[in-house]
Amino acid sequence: MTQSPIPIPDDPHSNAGNSSPSDFHSSVETSPAIIPLSEPPASDGGHSPSSTSTRPSFQHRNSLDLQRSVSTAGRGGCWTCRLRRKKCDEQREEGDSCRTCRRLQLNCLGWGPRRPDWMRDKEAVQTYKMEIKAHLLRLGLIRGQPRTSLSAASSTPQNGSSLVSTTNSAAAINRARSERGSFQFSFDDPQPQQQQQQQQLEFSFPQHSRAVAIGLTGAADGGGPPSLPPENFSNVPGAGDNFQWAMQPTGLTDQDAAVKREHLAYYFNHVRGLHFLFTCKVALDAIQAVVTREPMNAGALTDAMCAIASRQYAKAQRRASLPDTNLNVEDTQSQLFFNQGAFLLDAARRQGRCTQAEAMAAIHLISYSLAERGGVIAGANARVGGTDWTPFLELACDWLAQTGMHVDENPRLFIMNLPLPAAYSAKVTMCMDIFMGVTLQQPPRLLALYRRLLTATGTPNHIWGGSSGGPAPEWELYVPLLVGCTEQVLLAFAEIAALAHWKAHEARDGKLSARELIMRGNVIERAIRQTTLDPMAFEGSRVVQVNEDTCRRILATILQESALLYLNMVLSGNNPGVPEIQSSLNHILNLLKHMPLGKLDLGLALPLAFAGFMADTPTARDTIHKRLRHVGSVCGSANIRQIEGVMLEVWARRDSGQREVEWREVMQERGLTLLMI
């Protein structure tokens, strides 16, 4: 099915324009719709992961062993209604269900004499509530939101009843936690405003007739705010590509497939370019190859992409100052997509399998989590200093190790022979692993592999080939196109992180040798300067030609100088007055003047952060702060806002008289683990 570019859906509560609510009532093909998608796939054994759960699966309610008796029915209603804090009619229908649950097509938990054990797990309870809420949104049972043609088009199951099903069992999640290492996949609790919305559900529609799976769903409520013309997104990288996704994902209903098609089209047309790692043509080809050619393996990836698209759609509404009646619903939808993708990856990890599609899905879920919550240390991984995205990076690194690349005699030849999606996922995982090492001041997990893989590959002209001109071979995934710097500079960041870790360890033991520290630093500096990036694009204040290749050269030079700045911060401490630090900072500021604002600014997160931490004059601080805020306005990422917050705190402490301010300590005091990419 050929689709046009996806405008923002229209809001029945908006008075903008001359359209009435009914005009947008069934606008399914023009927006990221909010309808349910199919349940997560069963395990290899043919059973759902929740089939052995202590928390009730809607499909397996007979295993609850809850005795529903008339004698206990008058103590506050059934457990389903009590959990939802709604009045129960306490009238038992056929099948041991109260009339309220039967009318709402919910599986009644009955009137057991005591609370089921699984309800003691707050996370399981909140997940259960979100599933119920998603089901009710799907049926259009939200006050003020009309039932749509999508709901009306539901088919009728046998016996005239419809029961919600789910596989997101608390026991399956808890079991997975015990089988992993330190980090846990987390499924966020609803925000307070979402919980309040849960309390305001009003049930006034007759029983619907379609059994739906609730892994991630909302309601197609008749649309959102008035449609924005395509030119409103003309300044977004990737807009205008008019990507069309006509593939029918295996295992989805027609309605579910339509929803995913619309979200994916919205992602490729308006959202893809909002994370630097996804902006280049190589990334587009790799992602498209998985989504269109391997639909059976792309479930988690499409969920992750849909989560990003749904989130950005809601942000586009805010930027356009459109009525925000349904913004909470849209935010819930993006989080539900995220939860579904996380659940599928969690299931894959428990089963000991991880494919290139799942590694790519993990990368996208990291991108969503960085944009939504940044580096906040919270949830299940807080006790080990982890974030919501930490387990996804662990999974991607696990997959990279499982490829056997690190034990191959020639890892460069190995990666050249990988399919395009696998090669792309491998290099993006390397970049994230290395920059994570910079943040944590520890060697990257696969440093030994990177030392063998990230070596000189030719002249600068060879490196830039294919960035905007002729196509490069499918395996030829040059690092500059993904992260902005040369392979030598990327490896240097990894080596400097390892050096910082060694220095801290030696200093704690009281045996740090300044001579050896400088010697090791000199080796890294020579490697950084091995490739001279000809700054022919600028001479004094004159720019010869500002095109994409020129901007990429400037960006690569900025990152090269940032590596030198980082190295001198490790060698000499965080002291802005050190001559080598001042030299690198001034060079970065000069380069920024010659790099016009554009999509490549998304690759400036780390250079701006390090330069900002060392900036000590009002002019330098103002230049860096404005550029960082521009990056944040383009991508709308919580991660960038948190980098800005750490930078401002560093300045405040230095201005108050503190001599050496360690940015990493400030970050940790603010409860953050930033990934500056």
XYZ file of C-alpha atoms in Angstrom:
677
model
C 0.000 0.000 0.000
C 1.504 3.333 -1.051
C 1.323 6.056 1.521
C 1.798 9.771 1.465
C 3.925 11.637 3.978
C 2.336 11.443 7.382
C 0.887 14.685 8.776
C 0.106 15.131 12.442
C -3.383 13.851 13.275
C -6.169 16.186 14.111
C -7.707 16.928 17.486
C -11.485 16.698 17.831
C -11.263 19.259 20.616
C -9.501 21.883 18.505
C -11.339 24.773 16.917
C -8.486 25.612 14.576
C -9.386 25.806 10.937
C -12.836 25.183 9.494
C -12.961 21.473 10.103
C -15.271 19.792 12.515
C -14.367 16.879 14.758
C -16.156 14.488 12.488
C -13.833 15.432 9.656
C -11.005 13.753 11.499
C -12.942 10.972 13.156
C -11.445 8.139 11.119
C -8.125 9.601 10.072
C -6.232 6.354 10.305
C -3.930 6.635 7.324
C -2.599 10.108 8.105
C -1.035 9.875 11.547
C 0.769 7.590 13.935
C -2.424 5.963 15.148
C -2.988 4.664 18.641
C -4.398 1.148 18.371
C -3.236 -2.165 19.824
C -0.559 -4.305 18.292
C -0.224 -8.035 18.472
C 0.998 -9.675 21.665
C 4.686 -10.571 22.095
C 5.607 -13.833 20.417
C 5.547 -17.046 22.368
C 8.742 -18.740 23.413
C 10.283 -21.581 21.469
C 8.394 -24.027 23.562
C 5.110 -22.664 22.339
C 4.181 -21.080 25.636
C 3.997 -17.481 26.595
C 6.659 -16.276 29.000
C 3.860 -15.547 31.382
C 2.336 -18.975 31.389
C 4.144 -19.925 34.565
C 3.845 -16.558 36.230
C 2.499 -15.962 39.686
C 0.862 -12.884 38.307
C -2.340 -13.733 36.443
C -2.154 -13.850 32.697
C -5.477 -12.845 31.224
C -5.288 -15.958 29.107
C -4.511 -18.299 32.001
C -6.819 -17.120 34.723
C -7.807 -20.644 35.771
C -4.361 -21.025 37.337
C -5.096 -18.306 39.886
C -6.811 -20.550 42.385
C -8.839 -17.613 43.634
C -12.025 -18.891 45.241
C -14.819 -16.540 44.353
C -17.585 -16.900 46.873
C -20.701 -14.936 47.678
C -19.599 -14.690 51.298
C -16.561 -12.606 50.361
C -18.087 -10.673 47.507
C -19.216 -7.776 49.647
C -15.846 -6.634 50.900
C -15.057 -3.906 48.417
C -15.560 -5.532 45.026
C -13.449 -7.803 42.853
C -9.685 -7.491 42.864
C -9.664 -6.062 39.345
C -11.957 -3.165 40.278
C -10.170 -2.622 43.595
C -6.837 -2.473 41.807
C -8.273 0.124 39.432
C -9.927 1.957 42.369
C -13.299 1.773 40.667
C -16.653 0.798 42.084
C -17.507 -2.836 41.436
C -21.164 -3.825 40.924
C -20.335 -7.130 42.709
C -22.773 -8.986 40.472
C -21.364 -12.310 39.370
C -21.872 -13.143 35.715
C -21.423 -16.464 33.991
C -17.773 -17.462 34.135
C -17.157 -15.998 37.605
C -16.772 -12.427 36.378
C -18.347 -9.309 37.808
C -20.632 -7.453 35.446
C -18.295 -4.430 35.328
C -15.339 -6.480 34.131
C -17.527 -8.378 31.682
C -18.825 -5.114 30.208
C -15.295 -3.746 29.857
C -13.978 -7.027 28.418
C -11.554 -7.432 31.313
C -10.671 -10.717 32.948
C -12.082 -10.462 36.458
C -9.672 -11.504 39.220
C -12.553 -12.401 41.514
C -13.114 -11.934 45.256
C -10.391 -14.029 46.855
C -10.148 -13.736 50.670
C -6.702 -12.148 50.439
C -4.719 -10.144 47.961
C -2.899 -12.246 45.315
C 0.816 -12.504 46.040
C 1.875 -10.902 42.757
C 0.163 -7.651 43.797
C 2.901 -7.098 46.351
C 5.197 -6.231 43.442
C 4.550 -2.548 42.710
C 6.168 -2.802 39.295
C 3.912 -5.696 38.311
C 0.850 -3.802 39.540
C 1.748 -0.680 37.565
C 2.421 -2.730 34.436
C -0.936 -4.455 34.894
C -2.670 -1.082 35.248
C -1.015 0.201 32.096
C -2.208 -2.861 30.207
C -5.773 -2.290 31.363
C -5.539 1.389 30.514
C -4.197 0.621 27.064
C -7.049 -1.814 26.485
C -9.653 0.769 27.502
C -7.999 3.401 25.340
C -8.203 0.959 22.458
C -11.929 0.534 22.984
C -12.488 4.280 23.139
C -13.641 4.230 26.761
C -11.935 7.472 27.731
C -14.132 10.383 28.655
C -14.248 13.008 25.938
C -12.652 10.805 23.308
C -15.042 9.384 20.701
C -15.008 5.800 19.575
C -13.408 5.573 16.146
C -13.933 3.477 13.087
C -10.943 1.404 14.150
C -12.746 0.346 17.285
C -15.971 -0.196 15.421
C -14.211 -2.340 12.856
C -13.310 -4.954 15.448
C -14.367 -8.450 14.649
C -16.573 -10.550 16.909
C -15.025 -13.529 18.676
C -16.910 -16.627 19.603
C -19.270 -16.556 22.588
C -19.623 -12.800 22.155
C -16.950 -11.993 24.693
C -13.575 -10.361 24.519
C -10.843 -10.825 27.079
C -7.648 -8.836 27.245
C -4.508 -10.951 26.958
C -0.947 -10.171 27.918
C 2.416 -11.838 28.257
C 4.089 -9.153 30.339
C 4.104 -11.264 33.474
C 5.861 -10.150 36.610
C 7.315 -13.608 37.162
C 8.860 -13.679 33.696
C 10.494 -10.318 34.304
C 11.742 -11.281 37.756
C 13.069 -14.582 36.460
C 14.978 -12.745 33.739
C 16.507 -10.455 36.343
C 17.919 -13.392 38.283
C 19.444 -14.850 35.116
C 21.308 -11.670 34.090
C 24.234 -9.847 35.589
C 24.025 -6.522 37.347
C 21.733 -4.662 34.950
C 18.011 -5.172 34.568
C 15.563 -4.267 31.843
C 13.093 -1.854 33.366
C 9.530 -1.001 32.425
C 8.666 2.476 33.616
C 5.798 3.126 35.977
C 3.160 5.549 34.694
C 3.782 9.191 35.431
C 1.525 10.861 38.045
C -0.563 12.566 35.383
C -0.996 9.213 33.658
C -2.161 7.651 36.918
C -4.615 10.502 37.373
C -5.939 9.881 33.900
C -6.359 6.222 34.845
C -8.629 7.295 37.702
C -10.804 9.342 35.334
C -11.779 6.554 32.967
C -15.479 6.548 32.284
C -17.255 3.556 30.837
C -20.252 4.358 28.721
C -19.923 2.294 25.581
C -21.448 -1.127 25.008
C -19.270 -4.195 25.040
C -16.850 -4.405 22.131
C -16.196 -7.659 20.484
C -12.537 -8.047 19.646
C -9.991 -9.821 21.810
C -6.914 -7.650 21.850
C -3.407 -8.175 23.106
C -2.071 -5.494 25.337
C 1.684 -5.275 25.082
C 1.608 -1.746 23.835
C -1.535 0.007 22.909
C -3.565 3.111 23.112
C -6.702 4.254 21.389
C -7.312 5.666 17.971
C -9.348 8.427 19.409
C -10.286 10.234 16.285
C -7.084 12.146 15.799
C -5.211 14.947 17.369
C -4.568 18.578 16.543
C -5.086 19.988 13.040
C -2.724 18.545 10.466
C 0.499 20.440 9.917
C 1.648 20.910 6.343
C 4.791 19.021 5.382
C 6.841 22.215 5.240
C 6.627 22.481 9.018
C 9.169 19.684 9.120
C 11.382 21.015 6.366
C 14.057 21.958 8.872
C 14.208 18.468 10.355
C 17.004 16.256 9.005
C 15.553 13.400 7.029
C 12.352 15.224 6.096
C 11.479 14.976 2.459
C 12.746 11.451 2.070
C 9.107 10.380 1.833
C 9.972 6.894 2.960
C 7.243 4.404 2.164
C 6.961 1.162 4.123
C 4.623 -1.195 2.344
C 5.739 -4.406 4.034
C 3.128 -6.289 6.040
C 4.830 -7.430 9.276
C 4.362 -11.114 9.871
C 1.948 -11.964 12.660
C 0.111 -8.624 12.751
C -3.485 -7.919 11.886
C -4.236 -5.489 9.071
C -5.005 -2.749 11.601
C -1.833 -3.396 13.590
C 0.273 -3.401 10.425
C -1.285 -0.106 9.327
C -0.353 1.498 12.633
C 3.248 0.368 12.350
C 3.446 1.447 8.716
C 2.347 4.944 9.665
C 4.746 5.207 12.582
C 7.640 3.928 10.477
C 6.852 6.321 7.635
C 6.725 9.148 10.168
C 10.052 7.991 11.590
C 11.846 7.946 8.248
C 10.308 11.165 6.947
C 10.526 13.346 10.047
C 12.436 11.732 12.895
C 15.376 9.636 11.685
C 17.815 12.531 11.482
C 17.351 13.620 15.087
C 20.100 11.321 16.383
C 23.511 11.699 14.783
C 24.171 7.960 14.558
C 21.095 7.550 12.336
C 21.596 10.476 9.944
C 23.871 9.049 7.244
C 22.789 7.089 4.184
C 24.490 3.953 5.503
C 22.246 4.048 8.571
C 19.128 4.481 6.435
C 20.033 1.538 4.211
C 20.886 -0.689 7.178
C 17.691 0.062 9.096
C 15.518 -0.240 6.011
C 17.119 -3.577 5.147
C 16.081 -5.085 8.478
C 12.594 -3.597 8.583
C 11.636 -4.504 5.018
C 13.581 -7.703 4.394
C 13.417 -9.384 7.798
C 9.959 -8.523 9.188
C 9.835 -11.705 11.277
C 12.977 -10.622 13.165
C 12.241 -6.905 13.381
C 9.544 -6.836 16.068
C 11.613 -5.113 18.741
C 13.224 -2.794 16.181
C 9.926 -1.580 14.767
C 8.580 -1.082 18.293
C 11.636 1.018 19.135
C 11.295 3.080 15.969
C 7.583 3.566 16.640
C 8.368 4.740 20.174
C 10.768 7.362 18.820
C 8.257 8.450 16.171
C 5.407 8.708 18.671
C 7.512 10.754 21.079
C 8.682 13.138 18.370
C 5.134 13.523 17.070
C 4.005 14.698 20.506
C 6.929 17.117 20.674
C 6.020 18.483 17.246
C 2.574 19.310 18.617
C 4.119 21.244 21.469
C 6.509 23.124 19.195
C 3.613 24.130 16.986
C 1.692 25.382 20.061
C -1.229 23.179 19.168
C -3.915 22.164 21.676
C -2.458 19.579 24.042
C -5.631 17.743 24.998
C -4.250 14.345 24.044
C -0.543 14.860 24.734
C -0.597 12.628 27.803
C -2.217 9.899 25.735
C 0.474 10.298 23.076
C 3.240 10.208 25.668
C 1.725 7.034 27.104
C 1.671 5.538 23.627
C 5.384 6.131 23.056
C 6.200 4.616 26.456
C 4.066 1.580 25.648
C 5.952 1.086 22.386
C 9.188 1.352 24.377
C 7.972 -1.181 26.955
C 7.006 -3.631 24.233
C 10.381 -3.363 22.527
C 12.167 -3.758 25.871
C 10.046 -6.803 26.683
C 10.895 -8.483 23.383
C 14.609 -7.840 23.869
C 14.370 -9.138 27.412
C 12.734 -12.324 26.141
C 15.439 -12.757 23.501
C 18.159 -12.356 26.093
C 16.557 -14.890 28.440
C 16.416 -17.381 25.592
C 20.104 -16.844 24.846
C 19.597 -15.492 21.353
C 20.402 -12.059 19.984
C 20.342 -11.190 16.298
C 21.560 -8.178 14.367
C 17.966 -6.907 14.321
C 17.786 -7.077 18.107
C 21.151 -5.327 18.425
C 19.813 -2.568 16.188
C 16.646 -2.445 18.296
C 18.778 -2.016 21.422
C 20.546 0.931 19.779
C 17.205 2.582 19.012
C 15.896 1.995 22.534
C 19.052 3.657 23.858
C 18.293 6.628 21.610
C 14.716 6.828 22.898
C 15.770 6.506 26.523
C 18.469 9.180 26.159
C 15.941 11.539 24.617
C 13.202 10.808 27.143
C 15.108 10.525 30.440
C 18.748 11.066 29.585
C 21.279 9.647 31.998
C 19.163 9.578 35.146
C 20.318 6.826 37.496
C 17.015 5.372 38.656
C 14.809 2.326 38.677
C 15.980 -1.252 38.852
C 19.577 -0.407 37.915
C 20.127 2.470 40.366
C 21.947 0.324 42.927
C 24.703 -0.433 40.397
C 24.819 3.061 38.895
C 22.839 2.057 35.825
C 20.264 3.917 33.781
C 17.230 2.818 31.820
C 19.392 2.374 28.717
C 22.353 0.599 30.372
C 20.990 -2.949 29.837
C 20.391 -2.223 26.150
C 24.037 -1.255 25.691
C 25.031 -4.425 27.552
C 22.865 -6.462 25.189
C 24.388 -4.819 22.106
C 27.893 -5.519 23.437
C 26.870 -9.118 24.170
C 25.752 -9.490 20.563
C 29.007 -7.989 19.293
C 30.995 -10.454 21.391
C 28.815 -13.334 20.186
C 29.718 -12.610 16.556
C 33.212 -13.930 17.297
C 34.810 -10.851 15.764
C 37.117 -10.354 18.739
C 38.725 -13.788 18.298
C 38.949 -13.706 14.511
C 42.433 -13.475 12.998
C 41.425 -10.490 10.875
C 38.572 -8.518 12.470
C 38.666 -5.881 9.720
C 38.027 -8.508 7.064
C 35.423 -10.066 9.352
C 33.393 -6.853 9.572
C 33.760 -6.238 5.834
C 32.101 -9.596 5.195
C 29.175 -8.911 7.511
C 25.775 -7.967 6.067
C 25.148 -4.227 6.035
C 22.799 -4.187 9.081
C 25.245 -6.247 11.156
C 28.223 -4.085 10.181
C 26.281 -0.926 11.006
C 25.113 -2.282 14.366
C 28.659 -3.389 15.199
C 30.212 0.029 14.593
C 27.468 1.937 16.397
C 27.839 -0.420 19.366
C 31.585 0.272 19.371
C 30.982 4.025 19.395
C 28.535 3.811 22.294
C 30.766 1.446 24.262
C 33.750 3.770 23.848
C 31.882 6.929 24.848
C 30.428 5.062 27.801
C 34.004 4.336 28.873
C 34.749 8.066 28.686
C 31.837 8.797 31.019
C 32.644 6.048 33.515
C 36.427 6.584 33.398
C 37.080 2.947 32.635
C 38.313 0.935 29.640
C 35.595 0.078 27.124
C 34.376 -3.466 27.430
C 35.857 -4.629 24.102
C 38.985 -2.464 24.042
C 41.182 -5.341 22.842
C 38.965 -5.703 19.761
C 38.969 -1.970 19.067
C 42.775 -1.879 19.162
C 42.872 -4.469 16.377
C 39.970 -3.089 14.391
C 40.280 0.703 14.497
C 43.478 1.214 12.531
C 44.523 3.539 9.711
C 42.446 2.887 6.599
C 43.808 5.347 4.074
C 44.089 9.014 3.273
C 41.572 11.607 4.464
C 40.103 11.780 0.956
C 39.520 8.033 1.076
C 37.884 8.395 4.482
C 35.382 10.990 3.282
C 34.422 9.085 0.141
C 30.735 8.292 -0.135
C 29.556 10.861 2.411
C 27.557 12.780 -0.138
C 28.768 11.655 -3.539
C 29.103 8.219 -5.050
C 28.008 5.190 -3.054
C 30.531 3.297 -0.963
C 30.666 -0.514 -0.962
C 28.038 -2.017 1.306
C 30.593 -3.120 3.942
C 32.529 0.146 3.839
C 31.094 1.730 6.947
C 33.545 4.478 7.708
C 33.434 5.740 11.257
C 33.372 9.452 10.217
C 29.976 8.946 8.632
C 28.590 7.491 11.853
C 30.194 9.422 14.687
C 32.024 12.255 12.920
C 35.669 11.438 13.734
C 38.314 9.208 12.187
C 38.928 5.699 13.439
C 42.217 6.748 15.030
C 40.485 9.481 17.022
C 37.701 7.123 18.110
C 40.312 4.630 19.295
C 42.106 7.485 21.070
C 38.992 8.216 23.142
C 38.993 4.557 24.206
C 42.701 4.653 25.073
C 42.351 7.904 27.041
C 39.464 6.412 29.045
C 41.699 3.431 29.847
C 44.544 5.794 30.765
C 42.271 7.770 33.106
C 41.246 4.514 34.771
C 44.897 3.466 35.177
C 45.844 6.863 36.608
C 43.030 6.771 39.181
C 43.931 3.208 40.194
C 47.627 4.003 40.574
C 46.884 7.197 42.523
C 44.659 5.292 44.960
C 47.475 2.819 45.560
C 49.965 5.650 46.075
C 52.278 4.560 43.262
C 51.416 6.838 40.345
C 54.491 7.575 38.216
C 54.194 10.991 36.567
C 56.887 10.021 34.078
C 55.026 6.898 32.955
C 51.759 8.839 32.803
C 53.295 11.418 30.457
C 54.960 8.702 28.387
C 51.650 6.909 27.868
C 49.978 10.206 27.054
C 52.600 11.002 24.417
C 51.947 7.673 22.687
C 48.221 8.464 22.487
C 48.879 12.021 21.271
C 51.053 10.787 18.413
C 48.270 8.407 17.362
C 45.716 11.233 17.418
C 47.896 13.414 15.199
C 48.689 10.533 12.840
C 46.043 11.666 10.354
C 46.184 15.351 9.484
C 42.714 16.557 8.588
C 43.449 19.314 6.079
C 41.550 22.355 7.365
C 41.464 23.799 3.855
C 37.894 24.908 4.477
C 38.992 27.859 6.576
C 41.741 30.418 6.275
C 41.538 33.182 8.826
C 37.869 34.134 8.870
C 37.187 33.158 5.262
C 35.286 29.999 4.399
C 36.155 28.681 0.956
C 33.088 26.517 0.455
C 30.518 25.364 2.972
C 29.110 22.046 1.823
C 28.508 18.794 3.638
C 32.004 17.426 3.073
C 33.524 20.674 4.332
C 31.344 20.581 7.447
C 32.279 16.959 8.045
C 35.967 17.864 7.866
C 35.415 20.652 10.377
C 33.475 18.301 12.665
C 36.201 15.664 12.427
C 38.845 18.271 13.264
C 36.789 19.456 16.240
C 36.552 15.882 17.523
C 40.274 15.377 16.977
C 41.001 18.496 19.013
C 38.472 17.346 21.630
C 40.446 14.118 22.022
C 43.583 16.184 22.657
C 41.649 18.326 25.142
C 40.385 15.198 26.931
C 43.912 13.773 27.018
C 45.317 16.917 28.622
C 42.446 16.985 31.123
C 43.518 13.487 32.193
C 47.219 14.347 32.265
C 46.975 17.762 33.964
C 43.634 17.692 35.744
C 40.588 19.861 35.112
C 42.511 23.127 35.223
C 41.514 25.673 32.544
C 44.798 27.545 32.922
C 46.985 24.697 31.635
C 48.538 25.902 28.318
C 47.741 22.688 26.405
C 44.127 22.840 27.580
C 43.869 26.511 26.597
C 45.323 25.763 23.160
C 42.829 22.981 22.402
C 39.917 25.044 23.725
C 40.809 28.041 21.561
C 41.182 25.817 18.501
C 37.736 24.286 19.086
C 36.156 27.733 19.484
C 37.776 28.883 16.242
C 36.528 25.821 14.384
C 32.993 26.339 15.682
C 32.942 29.789 14.077
C 33.474 28.213 10.661
C 30.936 25.423 11.056
C 27.466 26.699 10.147
C 24.432 25.523 12.070
C 23.043 22.327 10.602
C 22.297 18.664 11.140
C 25.963 17.878 11.840
C 25.639 19.881 15.060
C 24.127 16.707 16.484
C 27.671 15.303 16.548
C 28.933 18.113 18.796
C 27.642 16.837 22.148
C 30.998 15.630 23.473
C 33.161 18.483 22.073
C 30.798 21.112 23.472
C 30.665 19.332 26.823
C 34.450 19.077 27.237
C 35.034 22.589 25.915
C 32.334 23.872 28.244
C 33.831 22.153 31.272
C 37.137 23.944 30.570
C 35.768 27.325 29.414
C 36.818 30.063 31.810
C 35.900 33.329 30.074
C 32.442 34.863 29.492
C 32.921 34.926 25.713
C 33.929 31.270 25.474
C 31.147 30.189 27.808
C 28.536 32.150 25.883
C 29.632 30.676 22.534
C 29.571 27.114 23.822
C 26.330 27.508 25.759
C 24.450 28.935 22.762
C 25.678 26.159 20.484
C 24.767 23.461 22.994
C 21.295 24.920 23.422
C 20.896 24.885 19.654
C 21.756 21.174 19.611
C 19.185 20.605 22.353
C 16.511 22.525 20.456
C 17.086 20.402 17.349
C 16.974 16.974 18.977
C 14.844 17.750 22.053
C 16.903 15.345 24.150
C 16.934 15.187 27.936
C 20.524 14.006 27.611
C 21.623 17.365 26.141
C 19.731 19.299 28.812
C 21.518 17.294 31.497
C 24.923 17.949 29.914
C 24.027 21.638 29.984
C 23.064 21.386 33.658
C 26.374 19.754 34.605
C 28.280 22.385 32.627
C 26.490 25.268 34.369
C 27.172 23.717 37.773
C 30.872 23.363 36.930
C 30.976 27.071 36.047
C 29.155 28.041 39.234
C 31.571 26.096 41.429
C 34.613 27.469 39.653
C 33.271 31.030 39.949
C 32.714 30.495 43.675
C 36.436 29.940 44.166
C 36.818 26.175 43.853
C 40.152 25.655 42.100
C 39.732 22.323 40.294
C 36.196 21.207 39.508
C 35.864 17.568 38.414
C 32.939 17.411 35.989
C 32.460 13.693 36.623
C 31.907 14.321 40.333
C 29.295 16.960 39.504
C 27.574 14.485 37.181
C 27.511 11.796 39.859
C 26.225 14.187 42.520
C 23.322 15.011 40.206
C 22.506 11.297 39.880
C 23.475 11.052 36.216
C 25.441 8.808 33.887
C 25.692 10.777 30.650
C 26.343 9.251 27.241
C 27.799 12.173 25.291
C 26.952 11.016 21.798
